[in-house]
Coordinates of C-alpha atoms in Angstrom, one line a residue:
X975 CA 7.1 30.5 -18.4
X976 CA 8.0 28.3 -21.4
X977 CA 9.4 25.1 -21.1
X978 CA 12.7 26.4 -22.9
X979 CA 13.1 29.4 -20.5
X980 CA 12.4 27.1 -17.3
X981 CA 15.4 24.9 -18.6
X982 CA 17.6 27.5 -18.5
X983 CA 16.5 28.7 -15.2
X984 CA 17.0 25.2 -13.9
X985 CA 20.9 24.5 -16.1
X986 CA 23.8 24.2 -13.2
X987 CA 21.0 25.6 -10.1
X988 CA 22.2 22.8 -8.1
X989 CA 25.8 23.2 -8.6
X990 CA 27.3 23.5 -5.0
X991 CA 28.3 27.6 -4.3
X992 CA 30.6 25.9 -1.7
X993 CA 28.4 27.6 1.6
X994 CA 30.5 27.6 4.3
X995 CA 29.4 31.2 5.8
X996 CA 31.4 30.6 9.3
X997 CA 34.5 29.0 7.9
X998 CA 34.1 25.8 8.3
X999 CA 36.7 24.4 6.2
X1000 CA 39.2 26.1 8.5
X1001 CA 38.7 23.7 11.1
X1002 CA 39.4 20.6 9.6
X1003 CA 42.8 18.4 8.6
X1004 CA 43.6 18.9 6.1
X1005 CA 43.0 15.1 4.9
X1006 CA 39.4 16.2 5.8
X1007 CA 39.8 19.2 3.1
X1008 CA 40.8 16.5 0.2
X1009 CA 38.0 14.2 1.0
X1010 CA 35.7 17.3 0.9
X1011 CA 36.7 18.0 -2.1
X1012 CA 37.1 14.3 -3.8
X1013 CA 33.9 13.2 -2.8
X1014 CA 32.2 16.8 -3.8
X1015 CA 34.0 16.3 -7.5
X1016 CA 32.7 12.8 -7.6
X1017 CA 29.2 14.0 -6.9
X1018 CA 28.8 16.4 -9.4
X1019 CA 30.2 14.8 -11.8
X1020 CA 28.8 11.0 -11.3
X1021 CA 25.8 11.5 -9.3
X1022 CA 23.8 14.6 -9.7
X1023 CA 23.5 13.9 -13.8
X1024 CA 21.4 10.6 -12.9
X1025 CA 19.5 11.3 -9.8
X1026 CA 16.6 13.1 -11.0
X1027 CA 15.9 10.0 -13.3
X1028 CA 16.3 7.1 -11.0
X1029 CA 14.9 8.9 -7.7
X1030 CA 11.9 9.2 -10.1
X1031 CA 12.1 5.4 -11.3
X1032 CA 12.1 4.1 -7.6
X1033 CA 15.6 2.3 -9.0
X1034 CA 18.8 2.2 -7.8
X1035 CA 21.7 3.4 -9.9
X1036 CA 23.9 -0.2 -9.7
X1037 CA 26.6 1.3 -12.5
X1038 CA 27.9 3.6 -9.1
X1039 CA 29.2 1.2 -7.0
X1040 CA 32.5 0.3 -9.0
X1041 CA 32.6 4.2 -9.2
X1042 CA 32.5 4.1 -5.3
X1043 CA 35.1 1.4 -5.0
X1044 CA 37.4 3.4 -6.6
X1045 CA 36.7 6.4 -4.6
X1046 CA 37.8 4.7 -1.5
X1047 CA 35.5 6.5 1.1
X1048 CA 34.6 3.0 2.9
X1049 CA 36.0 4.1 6.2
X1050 CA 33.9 5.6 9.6
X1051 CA 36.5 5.7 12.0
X1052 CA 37.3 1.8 11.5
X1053 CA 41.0 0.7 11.0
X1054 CA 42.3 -1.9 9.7
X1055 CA 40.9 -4.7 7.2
X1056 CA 41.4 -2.9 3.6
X1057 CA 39.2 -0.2 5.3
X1058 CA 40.0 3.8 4.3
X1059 CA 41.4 5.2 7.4
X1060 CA 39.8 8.4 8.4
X1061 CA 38.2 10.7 11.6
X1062 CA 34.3 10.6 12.5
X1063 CA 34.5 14.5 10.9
X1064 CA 36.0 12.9 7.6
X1065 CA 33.1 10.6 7.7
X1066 CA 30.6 13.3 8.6
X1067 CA 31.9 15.2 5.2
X1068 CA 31.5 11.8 3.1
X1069 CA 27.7 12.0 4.0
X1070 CA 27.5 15.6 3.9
X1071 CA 28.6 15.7 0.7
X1072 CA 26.7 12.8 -0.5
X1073 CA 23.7 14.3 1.5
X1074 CA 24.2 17.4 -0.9
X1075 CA 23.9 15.4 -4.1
X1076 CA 21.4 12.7 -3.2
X1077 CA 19.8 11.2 -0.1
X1078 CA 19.5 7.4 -1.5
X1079 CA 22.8 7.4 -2.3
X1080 CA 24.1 8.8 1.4
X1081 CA 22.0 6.0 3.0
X1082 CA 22.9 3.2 0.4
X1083 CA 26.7 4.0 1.7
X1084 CA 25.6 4.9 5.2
X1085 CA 23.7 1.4 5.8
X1086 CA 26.2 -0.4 4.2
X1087 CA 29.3 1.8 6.5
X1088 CA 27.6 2.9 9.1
X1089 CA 25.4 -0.1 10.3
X1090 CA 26.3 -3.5 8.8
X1091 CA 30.3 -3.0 9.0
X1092 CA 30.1 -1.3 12.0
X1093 CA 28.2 -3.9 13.6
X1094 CA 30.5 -6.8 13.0
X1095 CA 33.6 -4.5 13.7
X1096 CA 31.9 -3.5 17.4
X1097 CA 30.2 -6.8 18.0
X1098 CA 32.1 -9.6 15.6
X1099 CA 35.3 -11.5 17.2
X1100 CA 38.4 -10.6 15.5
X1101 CA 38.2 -14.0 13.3
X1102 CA 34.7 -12.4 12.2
X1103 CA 36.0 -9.0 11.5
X1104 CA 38.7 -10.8 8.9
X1105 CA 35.8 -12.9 7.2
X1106 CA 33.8 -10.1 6.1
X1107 CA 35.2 -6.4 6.5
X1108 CA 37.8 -6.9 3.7
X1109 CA 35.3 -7.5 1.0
X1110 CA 32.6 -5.1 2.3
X1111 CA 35.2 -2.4 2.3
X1112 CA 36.2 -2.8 -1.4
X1113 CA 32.2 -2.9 -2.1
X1114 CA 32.7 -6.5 -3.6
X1115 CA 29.9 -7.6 -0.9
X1116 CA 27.2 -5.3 0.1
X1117 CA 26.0 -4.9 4.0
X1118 CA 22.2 -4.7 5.2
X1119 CA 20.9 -3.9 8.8
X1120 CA 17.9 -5.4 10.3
X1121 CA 16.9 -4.5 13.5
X1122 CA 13.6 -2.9 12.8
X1123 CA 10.2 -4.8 12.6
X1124 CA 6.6 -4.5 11.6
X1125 CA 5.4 -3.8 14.9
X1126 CA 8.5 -2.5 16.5
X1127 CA 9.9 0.9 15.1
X1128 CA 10.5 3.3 17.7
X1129 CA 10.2 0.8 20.5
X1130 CA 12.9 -1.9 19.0
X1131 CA 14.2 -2.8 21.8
X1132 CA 11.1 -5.1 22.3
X1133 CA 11.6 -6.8 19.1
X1134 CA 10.2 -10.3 18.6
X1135 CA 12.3 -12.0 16.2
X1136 CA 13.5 -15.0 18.0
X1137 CA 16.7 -17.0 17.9
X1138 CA 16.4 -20.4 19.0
X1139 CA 19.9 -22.7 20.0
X1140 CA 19.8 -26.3 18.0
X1141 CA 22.9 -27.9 18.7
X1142 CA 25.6 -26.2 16.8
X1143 CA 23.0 -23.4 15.2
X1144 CA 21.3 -20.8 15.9
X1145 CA 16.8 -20.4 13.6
X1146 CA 15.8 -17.4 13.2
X1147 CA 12.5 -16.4 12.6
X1148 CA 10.3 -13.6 12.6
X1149 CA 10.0 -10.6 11.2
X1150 CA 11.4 -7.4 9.8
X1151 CA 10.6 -4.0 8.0
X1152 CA 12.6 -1.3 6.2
X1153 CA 16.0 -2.5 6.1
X1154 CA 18.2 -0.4 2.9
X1155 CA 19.7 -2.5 0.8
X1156 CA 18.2 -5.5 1.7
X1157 CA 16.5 -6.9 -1.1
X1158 CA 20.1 -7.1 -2.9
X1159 CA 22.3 -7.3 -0.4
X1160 CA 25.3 -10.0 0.1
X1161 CA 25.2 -10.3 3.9
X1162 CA 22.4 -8.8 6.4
X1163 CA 22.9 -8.1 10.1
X1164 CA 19.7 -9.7 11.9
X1165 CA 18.8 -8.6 15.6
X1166 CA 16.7 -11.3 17.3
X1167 CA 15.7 -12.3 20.8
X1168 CA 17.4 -15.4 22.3
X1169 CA 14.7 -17.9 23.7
X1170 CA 16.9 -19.1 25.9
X1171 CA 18.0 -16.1 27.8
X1172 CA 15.6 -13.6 26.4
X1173 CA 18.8 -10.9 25.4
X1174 CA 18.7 -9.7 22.0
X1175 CA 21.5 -11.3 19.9
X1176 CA 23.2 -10.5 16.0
X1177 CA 23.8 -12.9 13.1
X1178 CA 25.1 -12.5 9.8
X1179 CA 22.4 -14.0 7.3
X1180 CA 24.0 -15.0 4.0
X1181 CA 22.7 -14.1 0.5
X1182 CA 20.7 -17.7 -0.5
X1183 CA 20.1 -18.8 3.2
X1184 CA 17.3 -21.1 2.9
X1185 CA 14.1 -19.8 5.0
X1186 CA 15.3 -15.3 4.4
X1187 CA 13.0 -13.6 1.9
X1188 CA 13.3 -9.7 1.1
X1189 CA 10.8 -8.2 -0.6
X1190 CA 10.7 -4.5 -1.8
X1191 CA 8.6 -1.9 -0.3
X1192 CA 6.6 0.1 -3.3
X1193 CA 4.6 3.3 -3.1
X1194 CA 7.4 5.4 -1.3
X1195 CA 8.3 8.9 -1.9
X1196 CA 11.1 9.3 0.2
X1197 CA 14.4 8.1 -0.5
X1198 CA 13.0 6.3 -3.9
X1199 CA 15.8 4.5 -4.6
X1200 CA 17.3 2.7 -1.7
X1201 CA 15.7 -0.8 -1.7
X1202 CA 14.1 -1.1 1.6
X1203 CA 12.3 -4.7 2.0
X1204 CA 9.8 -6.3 3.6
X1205 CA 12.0 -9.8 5.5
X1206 CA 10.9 -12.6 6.6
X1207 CA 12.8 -14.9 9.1
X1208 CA 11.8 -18.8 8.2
X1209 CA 13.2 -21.2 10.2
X1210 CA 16.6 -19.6 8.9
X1211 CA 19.6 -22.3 10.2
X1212 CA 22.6 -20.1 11.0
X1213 CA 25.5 -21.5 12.4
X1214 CA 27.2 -20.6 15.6
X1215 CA 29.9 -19.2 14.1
X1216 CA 27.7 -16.5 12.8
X1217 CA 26.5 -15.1 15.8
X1218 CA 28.7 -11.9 16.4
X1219 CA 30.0 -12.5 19.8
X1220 CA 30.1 -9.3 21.2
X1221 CA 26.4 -9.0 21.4
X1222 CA 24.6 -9.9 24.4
X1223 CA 21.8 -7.1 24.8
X1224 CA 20.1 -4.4 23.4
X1225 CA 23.1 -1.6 24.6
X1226 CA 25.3 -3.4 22.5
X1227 CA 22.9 -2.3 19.4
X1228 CA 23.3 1.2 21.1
X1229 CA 26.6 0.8 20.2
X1230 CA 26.2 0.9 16.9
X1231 CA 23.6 3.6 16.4
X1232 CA 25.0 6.0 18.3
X1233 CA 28.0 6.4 15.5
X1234 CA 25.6 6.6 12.9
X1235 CA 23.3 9.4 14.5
X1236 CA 26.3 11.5 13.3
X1237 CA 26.1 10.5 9.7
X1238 CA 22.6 11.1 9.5
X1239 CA 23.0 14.6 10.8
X1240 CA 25.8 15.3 8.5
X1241 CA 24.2 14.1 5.4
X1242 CA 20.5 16.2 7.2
X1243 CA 23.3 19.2 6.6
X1244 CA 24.3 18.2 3.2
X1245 CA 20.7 18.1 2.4
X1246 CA 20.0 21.3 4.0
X1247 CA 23.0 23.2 2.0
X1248 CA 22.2 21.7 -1.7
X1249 CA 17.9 23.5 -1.1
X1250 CA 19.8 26.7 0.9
X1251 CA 22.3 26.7 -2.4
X1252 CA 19.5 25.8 -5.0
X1253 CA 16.9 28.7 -3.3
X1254 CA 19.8 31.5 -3.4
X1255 CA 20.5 30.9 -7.4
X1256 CA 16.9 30.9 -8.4
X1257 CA 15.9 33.8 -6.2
X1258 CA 19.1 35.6 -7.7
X1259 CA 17.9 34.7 -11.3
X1260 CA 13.7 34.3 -11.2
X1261 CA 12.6 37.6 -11.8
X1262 CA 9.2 39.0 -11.2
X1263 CA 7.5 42.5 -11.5
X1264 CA 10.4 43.8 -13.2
X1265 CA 13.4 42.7 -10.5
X1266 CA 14.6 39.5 -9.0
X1267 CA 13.2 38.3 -6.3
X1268 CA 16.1 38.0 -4.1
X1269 CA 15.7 42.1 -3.8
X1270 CA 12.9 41.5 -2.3
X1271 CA 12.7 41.4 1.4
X1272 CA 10.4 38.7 1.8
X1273 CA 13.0 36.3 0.0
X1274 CA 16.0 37.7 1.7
X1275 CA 14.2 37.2 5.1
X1276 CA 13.9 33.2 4.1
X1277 CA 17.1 32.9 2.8
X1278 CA 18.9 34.5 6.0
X1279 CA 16.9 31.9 8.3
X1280 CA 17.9 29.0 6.0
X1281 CA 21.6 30.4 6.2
X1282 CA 21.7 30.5 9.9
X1283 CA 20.0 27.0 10.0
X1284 CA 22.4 25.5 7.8
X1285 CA 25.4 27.2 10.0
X1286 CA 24.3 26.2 12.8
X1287 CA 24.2 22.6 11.8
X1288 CA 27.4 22.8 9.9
X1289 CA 28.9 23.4 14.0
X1290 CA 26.6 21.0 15.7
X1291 CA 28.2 18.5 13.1
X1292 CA 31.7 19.1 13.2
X1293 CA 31.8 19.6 17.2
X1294 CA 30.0 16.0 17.2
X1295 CA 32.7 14.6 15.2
X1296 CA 35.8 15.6 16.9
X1297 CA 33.9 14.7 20.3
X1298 CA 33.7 11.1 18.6
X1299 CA 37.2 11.5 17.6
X1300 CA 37.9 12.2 21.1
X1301 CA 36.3 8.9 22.8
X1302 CA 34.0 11.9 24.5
X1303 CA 30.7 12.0 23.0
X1304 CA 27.3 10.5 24.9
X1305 CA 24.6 8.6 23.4
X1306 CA 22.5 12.2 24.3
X1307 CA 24.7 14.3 22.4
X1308 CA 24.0 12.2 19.4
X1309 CA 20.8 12.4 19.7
X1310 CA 20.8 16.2 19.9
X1311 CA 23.0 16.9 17.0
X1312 CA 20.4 14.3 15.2
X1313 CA 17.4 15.9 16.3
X1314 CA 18.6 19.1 16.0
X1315 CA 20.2 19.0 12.0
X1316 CA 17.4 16.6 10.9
X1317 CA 14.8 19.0 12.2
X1318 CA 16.2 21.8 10.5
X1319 CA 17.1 20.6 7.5
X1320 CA 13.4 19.4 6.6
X1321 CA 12.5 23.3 7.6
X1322 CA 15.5 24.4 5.3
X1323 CA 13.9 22.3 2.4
X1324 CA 10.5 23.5 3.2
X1325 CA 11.6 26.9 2.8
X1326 CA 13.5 26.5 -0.3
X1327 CA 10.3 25.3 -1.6
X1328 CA 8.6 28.0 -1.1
X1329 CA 11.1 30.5 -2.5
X1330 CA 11.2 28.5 -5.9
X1331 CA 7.1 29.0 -6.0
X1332 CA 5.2 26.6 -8.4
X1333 CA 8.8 25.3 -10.0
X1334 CA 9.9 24.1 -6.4
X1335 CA 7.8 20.7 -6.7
X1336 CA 9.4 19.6 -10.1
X1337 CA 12.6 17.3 -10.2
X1338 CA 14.3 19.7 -12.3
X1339 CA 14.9 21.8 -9.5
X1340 CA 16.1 19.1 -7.2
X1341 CA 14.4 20.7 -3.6
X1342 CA 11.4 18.8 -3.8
X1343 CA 13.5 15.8 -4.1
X1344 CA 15.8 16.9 -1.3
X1345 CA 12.4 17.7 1.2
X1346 CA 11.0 14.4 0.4
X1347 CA 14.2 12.5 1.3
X1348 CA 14.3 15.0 4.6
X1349 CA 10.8 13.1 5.3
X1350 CA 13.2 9.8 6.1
X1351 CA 16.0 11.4 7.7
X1352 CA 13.7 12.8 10.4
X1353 CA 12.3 9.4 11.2
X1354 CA 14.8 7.1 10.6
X1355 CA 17.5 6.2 13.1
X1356 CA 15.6 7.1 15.3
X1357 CA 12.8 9.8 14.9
X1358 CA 13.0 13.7 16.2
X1359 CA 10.3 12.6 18.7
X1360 CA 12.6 9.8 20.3
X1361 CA 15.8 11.8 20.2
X1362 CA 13.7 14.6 22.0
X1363 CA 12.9 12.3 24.7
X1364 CA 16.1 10.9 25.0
X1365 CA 18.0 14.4 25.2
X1366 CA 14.6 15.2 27.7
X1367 CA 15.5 12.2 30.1
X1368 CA 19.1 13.2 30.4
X1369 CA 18.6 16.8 30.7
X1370 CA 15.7 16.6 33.8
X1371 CA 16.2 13.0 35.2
X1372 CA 12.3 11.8 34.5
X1373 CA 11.2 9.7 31.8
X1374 CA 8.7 10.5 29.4
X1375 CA 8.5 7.8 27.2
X1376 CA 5.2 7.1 28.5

């Protein structure tokens, strides 16, 4: 195939066909409907154009986040503060759609939303909240989450950062691994282990704090552009006042990630849809030995699994967010709905892979971009293994985490 007749293959493949096979759509607000469609304009539009070229750089695209402002999706079920009212299912759809587009950018907002607002609107005082949720929600200062470390992934709740009381402060040191955003971020929410009582605590750490490094992690090929880092904690002085005050233990961090399990299996679904969307065109359009090969029934067969994966997802997601809406969901039910969309939506990519042959591992195609982002999402916030056990625990009453 020449390169001019591969172009035209590829022009508009990964425009969204809008797959919603079970009607969706019909069962949300219809607020939820607008954002749908706002943030699926936006994407489009601002994102798609540039994502190929700075997922391949390793960069992130700075010039979006005025865009973002003025999009006004900083919400996640928060109230209050400047912050964009909206449901966990209007969330979901902000990550789906983003998911659809661009994984880098759905964790970029999802880090930022998701885990460093949310943590100082769960665990900050009121007095806390009004310091730094107006500015974070108008994307004038951006959030970072560190709770992860070198040695402690999976088993984080034995983390050994340490925070040490001196008089009216709190040093930190220690440290930390993988954190989006943090090489660039304004303010980072650090997890560390209280000497004194041994409970794991949160502090805000400050953009210049003497004794905080952040350096960026190279080499990745999965979500290329968010800016995870390398920290380290040297004797950083925080003061009291800094300590969010709602933490006192490692379920108070449970807090937290519970609510952004959902994101990450709506934007697993938005990542799912865009491979399902781009493997339906091309098969519709490729053709080979005289006839497309979506007549074929070895490509129809694929492409009717991927639709009932994505489906299903599409339910687990929106039943997950009206539970959350509802004050009813469990920490297992997150975990299934994460397990269950990120699992499937790495298959989903996998599959559109193969449907798209020898062009399914170049950019201009997006899939390949889409499955290697899928790598992260099915490790991070916990990986399918964990969720597994957690859902496992719940479901027969004996542990199996060892």
């Amino acid at each position: 195939m020449t390169d001019q007749t591969t172009e035209a293959l590829a022009e508009g493949i990964a425009r969204s066909r809008d797959t919603d096979y079970l009607d969706m759509e019909a069962l949300l607000s219809d607020e939820e409907k607008d954002l749908l469609v706002k943030v699926r304009k936006f994407g489009d539009k601002e994102l798609l154009p540039i994502v190929n070229d700075y997922w391949e750089r390793g960069e992130f695209p700075f010039e979006i986040v005025p865009k973002l402002r003025e999009l006004k999706i900083v919400g996640d079920t928060m109230t209050g503060y400047g912050i964009t009212p909206m449901t966990a299912v209007g969330q979901g759809l902000v990550s789906y759609e983003l998911g659809r587009i661009d994984g880098s950018i759905a964790t970029f907002l999802g880090v930022h939303v998701g885990l460093a607002m949310q943590s100082i609107y769960i665990l900050g005082s009121e007095e806390q909240r009004q310091r730094w949720l107006p500015a974070m929600a108008n994307l004038d200062r951006i959030g970072a989450f560190a709770l992860t470390e070198p040695d402690h992934g999976s088993d984080s709740v034995a983390l050994e950062a340490t925070a040490t009381r001196d008089g009216s402060d709190w040093i930190l040191n220690g440290l930390k691994r993988w954190p989006g955003n943090a090489t660039w971020c304004d303010i980072i929410v650090v997890f560390a282990r209280d000497t004194g009582d041994g409970k794991v605590k949160a502090f805000v750490v400050e953009k210049g704090d003497p004794g905080y490094s952040a350096t960026k992690i190279g080499g990745k090929v999965s979500l290329r552009m968010v800016q995870n880092a390398d920290i380290v904690l040297d004797d950083v002085r925080v003061p009291d006042d800094r300590r969010l005050v709602n933490c006192n233990g490692f379920p108070d961090v449970s807090k937290v990630l519970m609510g952004t399990r959902n994101a990450v299996a709506w934007s697993s679904t938005g990542h799912a849809v865009a491979a399902y969307e781009i493997a339906l065109t091309y098969a519709q359009r490729r053709t080979q030995f005289g006839k497309p090969i979506a007549a074929t029934q070895s490509v129809q067969s694929k492409l009717v699994e991927m639709l009932a994966d994505v489906t299903s997802m599409q339910l687990y997601c929106i039943r997950l967010g009206r539970l959350l809406d509802e004050g009813a969901v469990t920490d297992t039910m997150a975990a299934l709905a994460k397990y269950h969309c990120s699992v499937k939506a790495r298959h989903v990519c996998r599959m559109a892979r193969d449907v798209l042959g020898g062009n399914g591992i170049t950019l201009d195609f997006h899939v390949m971009r889409h499955l290697c982002d899928m790598e992260a999402l099915v490790t991070y916030e916990g990986t399918a293994e964990i969720q597994s056990l957690l859902v496992g625990r719940e479901v027969t009453g004996k542990s199996a985490f060892v």
